[in-house]
mmCIF file of N, CA and C in Angstrom:
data_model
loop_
_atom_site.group_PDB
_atom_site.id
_atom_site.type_symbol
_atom_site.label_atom_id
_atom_site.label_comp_id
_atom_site.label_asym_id
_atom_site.label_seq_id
_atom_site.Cartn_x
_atom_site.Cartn_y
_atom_site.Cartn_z
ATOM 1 N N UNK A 26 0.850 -1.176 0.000
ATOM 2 C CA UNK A 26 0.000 0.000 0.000
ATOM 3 C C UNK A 26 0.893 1.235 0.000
ATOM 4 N N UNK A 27 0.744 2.410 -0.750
ATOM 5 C CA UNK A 27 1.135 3.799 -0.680
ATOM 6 C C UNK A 27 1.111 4.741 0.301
ATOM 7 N N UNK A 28 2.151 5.350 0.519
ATOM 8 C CA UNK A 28 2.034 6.503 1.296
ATOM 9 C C UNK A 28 0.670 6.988 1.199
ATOM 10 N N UNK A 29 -0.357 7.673 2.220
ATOM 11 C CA UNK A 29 -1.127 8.710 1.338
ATOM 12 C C UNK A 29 -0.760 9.435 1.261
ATOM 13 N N UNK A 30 -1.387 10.824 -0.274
ATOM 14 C CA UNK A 30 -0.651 11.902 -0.264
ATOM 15 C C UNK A 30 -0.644 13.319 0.498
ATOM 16 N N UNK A 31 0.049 14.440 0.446
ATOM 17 C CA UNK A 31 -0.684 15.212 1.441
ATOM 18 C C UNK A 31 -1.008 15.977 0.503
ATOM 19 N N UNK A 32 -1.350 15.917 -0.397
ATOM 20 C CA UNK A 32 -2.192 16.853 -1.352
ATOM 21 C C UNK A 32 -3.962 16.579 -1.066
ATOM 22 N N UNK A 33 -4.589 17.563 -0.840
ATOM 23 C CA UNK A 33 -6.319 17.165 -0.438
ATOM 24 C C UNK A 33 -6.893 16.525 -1.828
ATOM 25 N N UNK A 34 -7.129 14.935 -1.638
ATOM 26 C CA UNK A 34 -7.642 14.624 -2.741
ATOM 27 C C UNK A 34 -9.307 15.605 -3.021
ATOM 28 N N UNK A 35 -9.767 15.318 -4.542
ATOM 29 C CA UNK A 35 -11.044 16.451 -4.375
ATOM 30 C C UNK A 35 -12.479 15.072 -4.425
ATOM 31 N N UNK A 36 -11.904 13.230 -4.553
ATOM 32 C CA UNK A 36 -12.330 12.528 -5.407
ATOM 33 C C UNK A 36 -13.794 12.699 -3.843
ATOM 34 N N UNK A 37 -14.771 11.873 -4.177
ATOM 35 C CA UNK A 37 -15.566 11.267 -3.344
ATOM 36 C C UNK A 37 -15.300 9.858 -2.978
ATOM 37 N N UNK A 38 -14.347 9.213 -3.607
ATOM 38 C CA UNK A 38 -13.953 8.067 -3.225
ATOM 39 C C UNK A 38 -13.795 7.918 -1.647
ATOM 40 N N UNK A 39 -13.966 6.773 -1.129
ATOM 41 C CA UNK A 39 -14.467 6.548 0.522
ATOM 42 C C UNK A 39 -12.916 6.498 0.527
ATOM 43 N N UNK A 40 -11.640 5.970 0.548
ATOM 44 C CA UNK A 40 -10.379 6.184 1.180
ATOM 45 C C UNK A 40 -10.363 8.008 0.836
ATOM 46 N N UNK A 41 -10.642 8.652 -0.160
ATOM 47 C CA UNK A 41 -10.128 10.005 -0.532
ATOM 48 C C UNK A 41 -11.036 11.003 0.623
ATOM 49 N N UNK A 42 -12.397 10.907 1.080
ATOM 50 C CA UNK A 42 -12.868 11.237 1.612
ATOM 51 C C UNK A 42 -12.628 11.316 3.436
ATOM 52 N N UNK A 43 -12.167 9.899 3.488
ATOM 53 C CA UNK A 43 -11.617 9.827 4.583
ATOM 54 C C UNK A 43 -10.403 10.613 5.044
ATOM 55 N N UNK A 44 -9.505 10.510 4.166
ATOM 56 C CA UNK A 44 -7.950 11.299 3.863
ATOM 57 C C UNK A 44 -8.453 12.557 4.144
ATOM 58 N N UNK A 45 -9.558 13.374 3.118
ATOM 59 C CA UNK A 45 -9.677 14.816 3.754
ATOM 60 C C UNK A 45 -9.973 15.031 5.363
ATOM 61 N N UNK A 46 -10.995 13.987 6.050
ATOM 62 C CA UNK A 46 -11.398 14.291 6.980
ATOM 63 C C UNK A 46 -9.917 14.270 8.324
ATOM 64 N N UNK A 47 -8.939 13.616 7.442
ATOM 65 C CA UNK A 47 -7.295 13.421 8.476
ATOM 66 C C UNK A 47 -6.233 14.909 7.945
ATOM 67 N N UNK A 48 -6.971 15.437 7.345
ATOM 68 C CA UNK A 48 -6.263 16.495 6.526
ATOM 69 C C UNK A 48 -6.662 17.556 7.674
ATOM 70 N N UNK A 49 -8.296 17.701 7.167
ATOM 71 C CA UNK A 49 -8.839 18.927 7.876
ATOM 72 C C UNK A 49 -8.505 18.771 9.549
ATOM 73 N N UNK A 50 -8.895 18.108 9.865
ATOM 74 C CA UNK A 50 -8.552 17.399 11.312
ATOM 75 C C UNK A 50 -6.935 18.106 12.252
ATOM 76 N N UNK A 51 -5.738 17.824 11.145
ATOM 77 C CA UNK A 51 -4.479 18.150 11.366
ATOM 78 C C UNK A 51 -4.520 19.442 11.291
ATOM 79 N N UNK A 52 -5.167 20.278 10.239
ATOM 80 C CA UNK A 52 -4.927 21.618 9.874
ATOM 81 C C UNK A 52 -6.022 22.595 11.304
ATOM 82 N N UNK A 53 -6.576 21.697 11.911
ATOM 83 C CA UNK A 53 -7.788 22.640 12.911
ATOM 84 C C UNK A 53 -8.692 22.990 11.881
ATOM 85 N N UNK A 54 -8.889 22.496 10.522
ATOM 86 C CA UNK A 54 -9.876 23.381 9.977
ATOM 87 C C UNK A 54 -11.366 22.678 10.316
ATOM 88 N N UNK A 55 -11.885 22.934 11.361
ATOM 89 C CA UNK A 55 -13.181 22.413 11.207
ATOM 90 C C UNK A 55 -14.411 22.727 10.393
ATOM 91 N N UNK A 56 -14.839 23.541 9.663
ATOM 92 C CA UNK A 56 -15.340 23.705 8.365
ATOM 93 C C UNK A 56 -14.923 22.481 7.525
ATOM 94 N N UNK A 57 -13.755 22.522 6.905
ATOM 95 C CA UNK A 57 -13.561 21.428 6.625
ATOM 96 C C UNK A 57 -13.664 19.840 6.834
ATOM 97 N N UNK A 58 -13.615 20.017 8.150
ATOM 98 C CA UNK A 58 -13.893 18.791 8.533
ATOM 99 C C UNK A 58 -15.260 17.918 8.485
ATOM 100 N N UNK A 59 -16.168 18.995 8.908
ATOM 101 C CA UNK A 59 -17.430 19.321 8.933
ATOM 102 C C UNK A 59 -17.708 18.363 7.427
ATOM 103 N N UNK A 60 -17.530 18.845 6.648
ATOM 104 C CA UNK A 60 -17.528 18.683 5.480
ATOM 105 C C UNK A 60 -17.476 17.344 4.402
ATOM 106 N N UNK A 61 -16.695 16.684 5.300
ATOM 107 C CA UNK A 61 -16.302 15.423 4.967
ATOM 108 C C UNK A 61 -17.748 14.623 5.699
ATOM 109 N N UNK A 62 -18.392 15.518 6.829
ATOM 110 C CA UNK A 62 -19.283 14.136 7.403
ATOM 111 C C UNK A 62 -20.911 14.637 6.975
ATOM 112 N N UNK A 63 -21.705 13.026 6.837
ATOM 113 C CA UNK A 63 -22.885 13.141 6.575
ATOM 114 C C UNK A 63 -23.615 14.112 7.697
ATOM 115 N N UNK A 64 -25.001 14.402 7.569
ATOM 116 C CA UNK A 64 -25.617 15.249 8.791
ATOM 117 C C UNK A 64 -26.428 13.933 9.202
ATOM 118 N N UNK A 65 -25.850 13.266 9.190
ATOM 119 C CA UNK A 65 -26.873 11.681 10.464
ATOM 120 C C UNK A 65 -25.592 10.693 10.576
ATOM 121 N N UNK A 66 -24.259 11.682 10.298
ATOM 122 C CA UNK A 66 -23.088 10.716 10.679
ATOM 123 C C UNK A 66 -23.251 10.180 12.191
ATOM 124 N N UNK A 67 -22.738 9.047 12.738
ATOM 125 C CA UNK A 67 -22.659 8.474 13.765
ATOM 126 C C UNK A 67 -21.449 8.531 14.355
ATOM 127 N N UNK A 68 -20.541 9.254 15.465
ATOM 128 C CA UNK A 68 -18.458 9.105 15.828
ATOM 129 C C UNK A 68 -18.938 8.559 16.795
ATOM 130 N N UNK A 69 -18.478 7.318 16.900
ATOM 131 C CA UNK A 69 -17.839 6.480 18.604
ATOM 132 C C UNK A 69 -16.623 6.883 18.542
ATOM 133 N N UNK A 70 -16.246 7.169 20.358
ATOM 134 C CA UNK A 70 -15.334 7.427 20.051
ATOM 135 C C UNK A 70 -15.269 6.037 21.701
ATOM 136 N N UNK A 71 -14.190 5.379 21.907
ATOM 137 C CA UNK A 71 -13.930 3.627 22.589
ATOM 138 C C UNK A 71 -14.503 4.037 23.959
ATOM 139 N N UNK A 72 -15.312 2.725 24.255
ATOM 140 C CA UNK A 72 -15.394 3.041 26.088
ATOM 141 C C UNK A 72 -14.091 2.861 26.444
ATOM 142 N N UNK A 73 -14.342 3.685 27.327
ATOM 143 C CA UNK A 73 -12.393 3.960 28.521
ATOM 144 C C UNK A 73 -12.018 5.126 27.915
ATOM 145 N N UNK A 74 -12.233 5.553 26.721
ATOM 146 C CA UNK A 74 -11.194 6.958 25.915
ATOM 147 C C UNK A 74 -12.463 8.126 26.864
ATOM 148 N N UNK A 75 -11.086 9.474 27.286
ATOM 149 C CA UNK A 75 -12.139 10.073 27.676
ATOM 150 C C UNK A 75 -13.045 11.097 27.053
ATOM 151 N N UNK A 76 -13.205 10.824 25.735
ATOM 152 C CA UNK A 76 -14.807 10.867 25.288
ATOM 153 C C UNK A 76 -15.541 10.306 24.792
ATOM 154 N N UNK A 77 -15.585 9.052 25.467
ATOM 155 C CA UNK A 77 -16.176 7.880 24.921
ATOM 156 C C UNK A 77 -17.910 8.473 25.030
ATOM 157 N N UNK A 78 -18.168 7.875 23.761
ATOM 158 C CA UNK A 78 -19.611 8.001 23.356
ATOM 159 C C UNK A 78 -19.772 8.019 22.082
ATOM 160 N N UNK A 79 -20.867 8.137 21.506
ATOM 161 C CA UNK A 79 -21.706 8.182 20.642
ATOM 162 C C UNK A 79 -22.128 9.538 19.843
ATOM 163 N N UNK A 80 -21.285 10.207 18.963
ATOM 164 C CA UNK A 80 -21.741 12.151 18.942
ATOM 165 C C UNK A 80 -22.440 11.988 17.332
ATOM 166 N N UNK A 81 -23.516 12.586 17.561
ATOM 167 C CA UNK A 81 -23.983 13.076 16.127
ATOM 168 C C UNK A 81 -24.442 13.791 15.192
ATOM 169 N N UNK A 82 -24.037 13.710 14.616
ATOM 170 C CA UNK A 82 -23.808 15.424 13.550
ATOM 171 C C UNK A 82 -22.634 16.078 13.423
ATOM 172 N N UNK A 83 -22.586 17.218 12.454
ATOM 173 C CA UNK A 83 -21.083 17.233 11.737
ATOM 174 C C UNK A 83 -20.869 18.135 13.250
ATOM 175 N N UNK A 84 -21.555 19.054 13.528
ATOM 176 C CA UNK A 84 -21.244 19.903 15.132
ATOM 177 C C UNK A 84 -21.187 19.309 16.005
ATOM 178 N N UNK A 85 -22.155 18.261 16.219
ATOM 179 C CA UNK A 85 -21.955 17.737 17.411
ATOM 180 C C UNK A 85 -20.737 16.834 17.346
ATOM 181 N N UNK A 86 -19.815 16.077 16.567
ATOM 182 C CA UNK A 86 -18.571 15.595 16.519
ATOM 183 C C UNK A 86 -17.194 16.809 16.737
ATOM 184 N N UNK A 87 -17.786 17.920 16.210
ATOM 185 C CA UNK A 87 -16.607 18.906 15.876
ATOM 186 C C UNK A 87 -16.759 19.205 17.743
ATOM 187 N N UNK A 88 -17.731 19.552 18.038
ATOM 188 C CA UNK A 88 -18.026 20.333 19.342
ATOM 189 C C UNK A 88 -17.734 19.433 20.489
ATOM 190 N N UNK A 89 -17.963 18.262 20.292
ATOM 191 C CA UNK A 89 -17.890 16.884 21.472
ATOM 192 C C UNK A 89 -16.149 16.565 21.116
ATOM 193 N N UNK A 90 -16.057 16.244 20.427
ATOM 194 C CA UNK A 90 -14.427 15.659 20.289
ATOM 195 C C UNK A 90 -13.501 16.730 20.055
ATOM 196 N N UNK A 91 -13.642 16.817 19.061
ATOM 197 C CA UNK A 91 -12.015 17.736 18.603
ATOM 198 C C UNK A 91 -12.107 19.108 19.138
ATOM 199 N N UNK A 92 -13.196 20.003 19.529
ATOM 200 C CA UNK A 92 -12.479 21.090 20.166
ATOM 201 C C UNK A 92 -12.430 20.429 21.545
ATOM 202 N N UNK A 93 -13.043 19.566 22.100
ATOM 203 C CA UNK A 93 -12.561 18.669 23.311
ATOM 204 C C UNK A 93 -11.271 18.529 23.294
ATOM 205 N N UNK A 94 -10.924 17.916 22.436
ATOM 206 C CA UNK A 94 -9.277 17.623 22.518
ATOM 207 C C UNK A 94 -8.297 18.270 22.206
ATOM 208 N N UNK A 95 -8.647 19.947 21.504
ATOM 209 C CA UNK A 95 -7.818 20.489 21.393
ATOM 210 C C UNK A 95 -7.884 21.626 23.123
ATOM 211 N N UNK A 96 -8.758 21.579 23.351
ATOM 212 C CA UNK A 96 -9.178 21.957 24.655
ATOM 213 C C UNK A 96 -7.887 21.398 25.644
ATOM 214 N N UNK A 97 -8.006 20.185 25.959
ATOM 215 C CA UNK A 97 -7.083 19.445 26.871
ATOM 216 C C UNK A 97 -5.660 18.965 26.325
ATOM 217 N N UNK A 98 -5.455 18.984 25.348
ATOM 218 C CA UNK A 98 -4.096 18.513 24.643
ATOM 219 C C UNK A 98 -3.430 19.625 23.599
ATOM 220 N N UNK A 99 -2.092 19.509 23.538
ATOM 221 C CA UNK A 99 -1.596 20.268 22.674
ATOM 222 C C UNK A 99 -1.060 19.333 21.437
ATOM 223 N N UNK A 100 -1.558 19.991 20.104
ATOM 224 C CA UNK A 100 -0.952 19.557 18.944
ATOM 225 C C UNK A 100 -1.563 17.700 18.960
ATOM 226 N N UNK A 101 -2.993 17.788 19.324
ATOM 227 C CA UNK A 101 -3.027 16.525 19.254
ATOM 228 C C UNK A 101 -3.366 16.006 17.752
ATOM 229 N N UNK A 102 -3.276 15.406 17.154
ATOM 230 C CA UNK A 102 -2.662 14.648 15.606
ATOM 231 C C UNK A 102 -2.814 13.067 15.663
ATOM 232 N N UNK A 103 -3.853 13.133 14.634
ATOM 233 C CA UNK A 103 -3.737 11.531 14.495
ATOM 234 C C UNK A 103 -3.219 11.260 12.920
ATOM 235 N N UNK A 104 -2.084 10.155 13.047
ATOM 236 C CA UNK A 104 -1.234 10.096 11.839
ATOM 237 C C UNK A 104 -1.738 9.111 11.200
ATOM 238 N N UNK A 105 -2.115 9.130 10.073
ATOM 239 C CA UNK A 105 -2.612 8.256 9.211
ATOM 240 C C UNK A 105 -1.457 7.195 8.627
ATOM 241 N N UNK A 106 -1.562 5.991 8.641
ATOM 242 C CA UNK A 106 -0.323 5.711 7.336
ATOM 243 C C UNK A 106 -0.685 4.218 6.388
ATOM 244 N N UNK A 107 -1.979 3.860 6.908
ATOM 245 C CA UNK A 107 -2.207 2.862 6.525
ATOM 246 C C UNK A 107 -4.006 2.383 6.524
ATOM 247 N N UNK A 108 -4.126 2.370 5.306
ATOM 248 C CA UNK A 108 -6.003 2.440 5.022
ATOM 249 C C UNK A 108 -5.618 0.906 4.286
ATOM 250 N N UNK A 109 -7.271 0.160 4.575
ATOM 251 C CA UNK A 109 -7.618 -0.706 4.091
ATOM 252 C C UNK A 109 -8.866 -0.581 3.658
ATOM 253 N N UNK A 110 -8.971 -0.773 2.358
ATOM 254 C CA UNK A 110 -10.541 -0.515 1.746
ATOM 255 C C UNK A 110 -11.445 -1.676 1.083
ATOM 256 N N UNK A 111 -12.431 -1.604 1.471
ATOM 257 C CA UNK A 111 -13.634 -2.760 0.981
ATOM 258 C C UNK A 111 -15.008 -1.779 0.959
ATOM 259 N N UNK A 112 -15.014 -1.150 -0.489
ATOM 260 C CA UNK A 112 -16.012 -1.088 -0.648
ATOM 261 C C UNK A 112 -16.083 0.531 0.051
ATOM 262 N N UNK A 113 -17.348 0.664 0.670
ATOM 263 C CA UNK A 113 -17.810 1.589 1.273
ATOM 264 C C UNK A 113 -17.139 1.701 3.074
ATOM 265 N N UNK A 114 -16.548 0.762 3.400
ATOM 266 C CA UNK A 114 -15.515 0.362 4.767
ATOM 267 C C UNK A 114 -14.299 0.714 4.364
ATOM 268 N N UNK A 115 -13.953 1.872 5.217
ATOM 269 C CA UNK A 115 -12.300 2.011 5.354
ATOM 270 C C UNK A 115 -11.752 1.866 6.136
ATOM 271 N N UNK A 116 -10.889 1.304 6.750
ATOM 272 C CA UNK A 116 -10.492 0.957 8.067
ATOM 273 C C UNK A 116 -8.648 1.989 7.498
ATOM 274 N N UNK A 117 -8.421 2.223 9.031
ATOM 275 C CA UNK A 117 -7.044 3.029 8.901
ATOM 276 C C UNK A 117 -6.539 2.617 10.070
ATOM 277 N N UNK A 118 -5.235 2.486 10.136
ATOM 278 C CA UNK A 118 -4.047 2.482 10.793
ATOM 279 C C UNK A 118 -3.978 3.754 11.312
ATOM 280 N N UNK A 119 -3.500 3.736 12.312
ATOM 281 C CA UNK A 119 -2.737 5.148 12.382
ATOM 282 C C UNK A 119 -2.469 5.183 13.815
ATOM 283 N N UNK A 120 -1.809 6.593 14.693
ATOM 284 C CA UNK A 120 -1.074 7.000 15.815
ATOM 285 C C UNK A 120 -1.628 7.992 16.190
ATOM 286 N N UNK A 121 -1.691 7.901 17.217
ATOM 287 C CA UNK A 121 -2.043 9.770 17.752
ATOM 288 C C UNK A 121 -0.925 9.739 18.616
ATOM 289 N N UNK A 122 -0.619 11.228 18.674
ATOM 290 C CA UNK A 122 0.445 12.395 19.344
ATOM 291 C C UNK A 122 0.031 13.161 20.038
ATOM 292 N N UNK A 123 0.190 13.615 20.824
ATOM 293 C CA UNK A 123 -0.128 14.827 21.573
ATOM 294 C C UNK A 123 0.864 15.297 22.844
ATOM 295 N N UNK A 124 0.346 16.301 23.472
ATOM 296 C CA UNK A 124 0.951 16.590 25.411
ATOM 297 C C UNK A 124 -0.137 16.836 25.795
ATOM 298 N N UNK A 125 -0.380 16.154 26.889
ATOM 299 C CA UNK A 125 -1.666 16.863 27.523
ATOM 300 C C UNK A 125 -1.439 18.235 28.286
ATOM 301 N N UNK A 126 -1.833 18.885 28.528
ATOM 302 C CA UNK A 126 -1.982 20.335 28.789
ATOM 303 C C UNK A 126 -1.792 20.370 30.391
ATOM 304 N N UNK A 127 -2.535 19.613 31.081
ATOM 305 C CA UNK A 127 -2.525 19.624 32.798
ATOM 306 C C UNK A 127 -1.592 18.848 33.003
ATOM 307 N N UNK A 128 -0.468 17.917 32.691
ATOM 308 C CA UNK A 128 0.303 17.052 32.977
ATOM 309 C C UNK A 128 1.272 17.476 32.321
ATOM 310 N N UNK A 129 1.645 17.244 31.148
ATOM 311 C CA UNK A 129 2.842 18.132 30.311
ATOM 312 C C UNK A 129 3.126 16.628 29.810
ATOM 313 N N UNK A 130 2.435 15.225 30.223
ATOM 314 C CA UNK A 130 2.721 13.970 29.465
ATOM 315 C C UNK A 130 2.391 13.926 27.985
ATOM 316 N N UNK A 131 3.550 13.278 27.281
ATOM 317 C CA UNK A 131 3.287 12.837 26.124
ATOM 318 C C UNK A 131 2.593 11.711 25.583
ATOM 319 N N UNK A 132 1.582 11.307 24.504
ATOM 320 C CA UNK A 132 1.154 10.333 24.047
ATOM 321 C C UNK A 132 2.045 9.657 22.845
ATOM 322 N N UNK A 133 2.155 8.740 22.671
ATOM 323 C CA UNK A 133 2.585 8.482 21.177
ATOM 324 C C UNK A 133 1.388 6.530 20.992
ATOM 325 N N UNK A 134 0.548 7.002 21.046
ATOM 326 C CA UNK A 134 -0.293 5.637 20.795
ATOM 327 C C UNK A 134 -1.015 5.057 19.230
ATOM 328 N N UNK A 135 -0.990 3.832 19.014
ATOM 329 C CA UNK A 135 -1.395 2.830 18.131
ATOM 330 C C UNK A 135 -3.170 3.227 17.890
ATOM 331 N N UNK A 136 -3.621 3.594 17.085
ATOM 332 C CA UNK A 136 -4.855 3.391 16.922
ATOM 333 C C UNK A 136 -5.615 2.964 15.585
ATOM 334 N N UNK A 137 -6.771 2.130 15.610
ATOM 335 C CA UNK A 137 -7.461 1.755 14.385
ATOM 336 C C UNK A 137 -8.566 2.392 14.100
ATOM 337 N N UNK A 138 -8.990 2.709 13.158
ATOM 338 C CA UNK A 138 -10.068 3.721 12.601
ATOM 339 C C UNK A 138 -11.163 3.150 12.172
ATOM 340 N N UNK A 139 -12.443 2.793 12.217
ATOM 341 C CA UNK A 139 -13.431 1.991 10.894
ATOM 342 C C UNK A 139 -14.220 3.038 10.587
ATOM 343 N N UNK A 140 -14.214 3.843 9.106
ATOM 344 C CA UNK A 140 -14.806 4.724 8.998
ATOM 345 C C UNK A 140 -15.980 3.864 7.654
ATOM 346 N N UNK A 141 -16.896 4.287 7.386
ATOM 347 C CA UNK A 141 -18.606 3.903 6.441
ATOM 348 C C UNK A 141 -18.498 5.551 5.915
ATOM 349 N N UNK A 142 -18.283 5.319 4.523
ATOM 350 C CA UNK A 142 -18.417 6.321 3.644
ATOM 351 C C UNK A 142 -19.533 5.923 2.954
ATOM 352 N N UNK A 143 -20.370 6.576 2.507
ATOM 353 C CA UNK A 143 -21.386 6.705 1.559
ATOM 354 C C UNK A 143 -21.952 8.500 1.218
ATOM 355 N N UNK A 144 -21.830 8.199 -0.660
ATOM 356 C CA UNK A 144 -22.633 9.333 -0.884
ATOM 357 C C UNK A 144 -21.365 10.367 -0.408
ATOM 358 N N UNK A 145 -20.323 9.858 -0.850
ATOM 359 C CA UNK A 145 -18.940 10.951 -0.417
ATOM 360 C C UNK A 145 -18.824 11.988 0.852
ATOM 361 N N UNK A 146 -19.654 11.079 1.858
ATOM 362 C CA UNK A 146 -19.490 11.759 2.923
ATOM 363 C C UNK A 146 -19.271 10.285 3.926
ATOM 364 N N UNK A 147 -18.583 10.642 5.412
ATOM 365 C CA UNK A 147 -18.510 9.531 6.643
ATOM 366 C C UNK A 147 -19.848 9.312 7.048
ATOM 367 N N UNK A 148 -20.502 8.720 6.987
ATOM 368 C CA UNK A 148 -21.750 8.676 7.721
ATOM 369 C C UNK A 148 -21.377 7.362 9.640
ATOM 370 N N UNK A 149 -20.104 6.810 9.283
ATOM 371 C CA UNK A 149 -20.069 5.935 10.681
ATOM 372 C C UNK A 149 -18.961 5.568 11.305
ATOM 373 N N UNK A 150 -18.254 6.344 12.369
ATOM 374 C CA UNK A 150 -16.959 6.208 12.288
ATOM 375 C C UNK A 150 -16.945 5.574 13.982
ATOM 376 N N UNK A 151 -15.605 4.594 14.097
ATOM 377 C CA UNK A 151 -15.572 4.228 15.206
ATOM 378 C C UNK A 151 -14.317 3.502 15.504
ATOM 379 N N UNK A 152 -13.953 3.880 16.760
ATOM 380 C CA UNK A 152 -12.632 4.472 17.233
ATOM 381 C C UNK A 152 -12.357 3.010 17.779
ATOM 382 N N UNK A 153 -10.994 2.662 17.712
ATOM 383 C CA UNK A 153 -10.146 1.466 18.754
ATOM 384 C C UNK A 153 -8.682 1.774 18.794
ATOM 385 N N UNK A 154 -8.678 2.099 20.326
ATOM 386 C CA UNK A 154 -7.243 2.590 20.687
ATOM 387 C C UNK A 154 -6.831 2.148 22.194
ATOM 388 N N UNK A 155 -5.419 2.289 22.490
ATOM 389 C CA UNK A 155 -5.570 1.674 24.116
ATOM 390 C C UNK A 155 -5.877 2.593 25.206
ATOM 391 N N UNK A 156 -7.118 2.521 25.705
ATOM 392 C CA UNK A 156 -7.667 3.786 26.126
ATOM 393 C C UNK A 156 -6.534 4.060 28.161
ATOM 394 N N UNK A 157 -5.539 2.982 28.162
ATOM 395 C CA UNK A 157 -5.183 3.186 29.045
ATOM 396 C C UNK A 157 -3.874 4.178 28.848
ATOM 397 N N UNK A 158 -3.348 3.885 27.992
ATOM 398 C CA UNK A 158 -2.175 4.484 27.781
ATOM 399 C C UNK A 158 -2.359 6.384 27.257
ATOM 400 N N UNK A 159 -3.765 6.505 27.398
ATOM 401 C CA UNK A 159 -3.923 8.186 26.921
ATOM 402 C C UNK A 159 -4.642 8.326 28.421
ATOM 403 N N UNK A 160 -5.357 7.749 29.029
ATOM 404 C CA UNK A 160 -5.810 8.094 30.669
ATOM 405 C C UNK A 160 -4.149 7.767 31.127
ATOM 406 N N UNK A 161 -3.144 7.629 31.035
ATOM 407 C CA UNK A 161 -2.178 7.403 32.023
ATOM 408 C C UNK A 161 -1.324 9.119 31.792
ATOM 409 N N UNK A 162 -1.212 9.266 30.431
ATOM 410 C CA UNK A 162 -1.039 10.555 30.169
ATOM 411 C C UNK A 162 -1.512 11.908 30.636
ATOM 412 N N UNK A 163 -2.742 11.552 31.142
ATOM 413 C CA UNK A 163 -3.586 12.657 31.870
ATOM 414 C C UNK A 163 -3.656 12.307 33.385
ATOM 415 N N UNK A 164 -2.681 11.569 34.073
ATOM 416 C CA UNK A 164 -3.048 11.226 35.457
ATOM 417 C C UNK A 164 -1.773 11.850 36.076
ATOM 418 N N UNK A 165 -1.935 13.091 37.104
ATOM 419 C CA UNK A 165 -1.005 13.421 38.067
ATOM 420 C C UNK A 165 -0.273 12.138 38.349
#
């Protein structure tokens, strides 16, 4: 499998679609991000992670997670480097980075992605990561 590129693909293809939503994501552009998801998208994000749940809608993901996490973490980044595609299922590889903000601990953790593209938007994304090793990062 290929690097992906960091050029914003424009395709609707479910890996290309996904790629923007790891693009916009890195850049803080939430408009963008927004953008990539259906308006009856579904984000889990793992029980144990601390925002585990269920958020839905392109705001309610932008508003529940990522300014969540840019809230409590600095430069947090999830690195893409490895998609597997079937169809309308993309599953991704990837790492997240960060410091948490109240601790000054670093993350460098393993995580898997299953994102449901349809209609060139995410409509179902759901998170698996080791939710201990990012609560250990945030523990005095």
């Amino acid at each position: 499998m290929t690097e992906p590129s960091s050029e914003l693909p424009t395709s609707t293809a479910p890996a290309d679609v996904v790629r923007r939503q790891y693009i916009a994501s890195a850049d803080g552009d939430l408009e963008a991000l927004r953008a990539t998801l259906a308006a009856d998208v579904e984000w889990t994000e793992m029980a144990g992670f601390p925002l585990a749940g269920t958020y839905r809608t392109p705001e309610g993901v932008t508003s529940g997670v990522m300014e969540r996490l840019g809230r409590d973490w600095n430069d947090w980044t999830a690195h893409d480097d490895t998609y597997v595609v079937d169809g309308e299922n993309v599953v991704v590889l990837a790492r997240y980075t960060a410091t948490n903000k109240a601790t000054g601990k670093d993350i460098d953790v393993r995580v898997a992605h299953h994102f449901v593209v349809r209609g060139g938007r995410i409509v179902r994304f759901e998170q698996f990561v080791d939710t201990a090793e990012v609560r250990a990062a945030m523990a005095s």
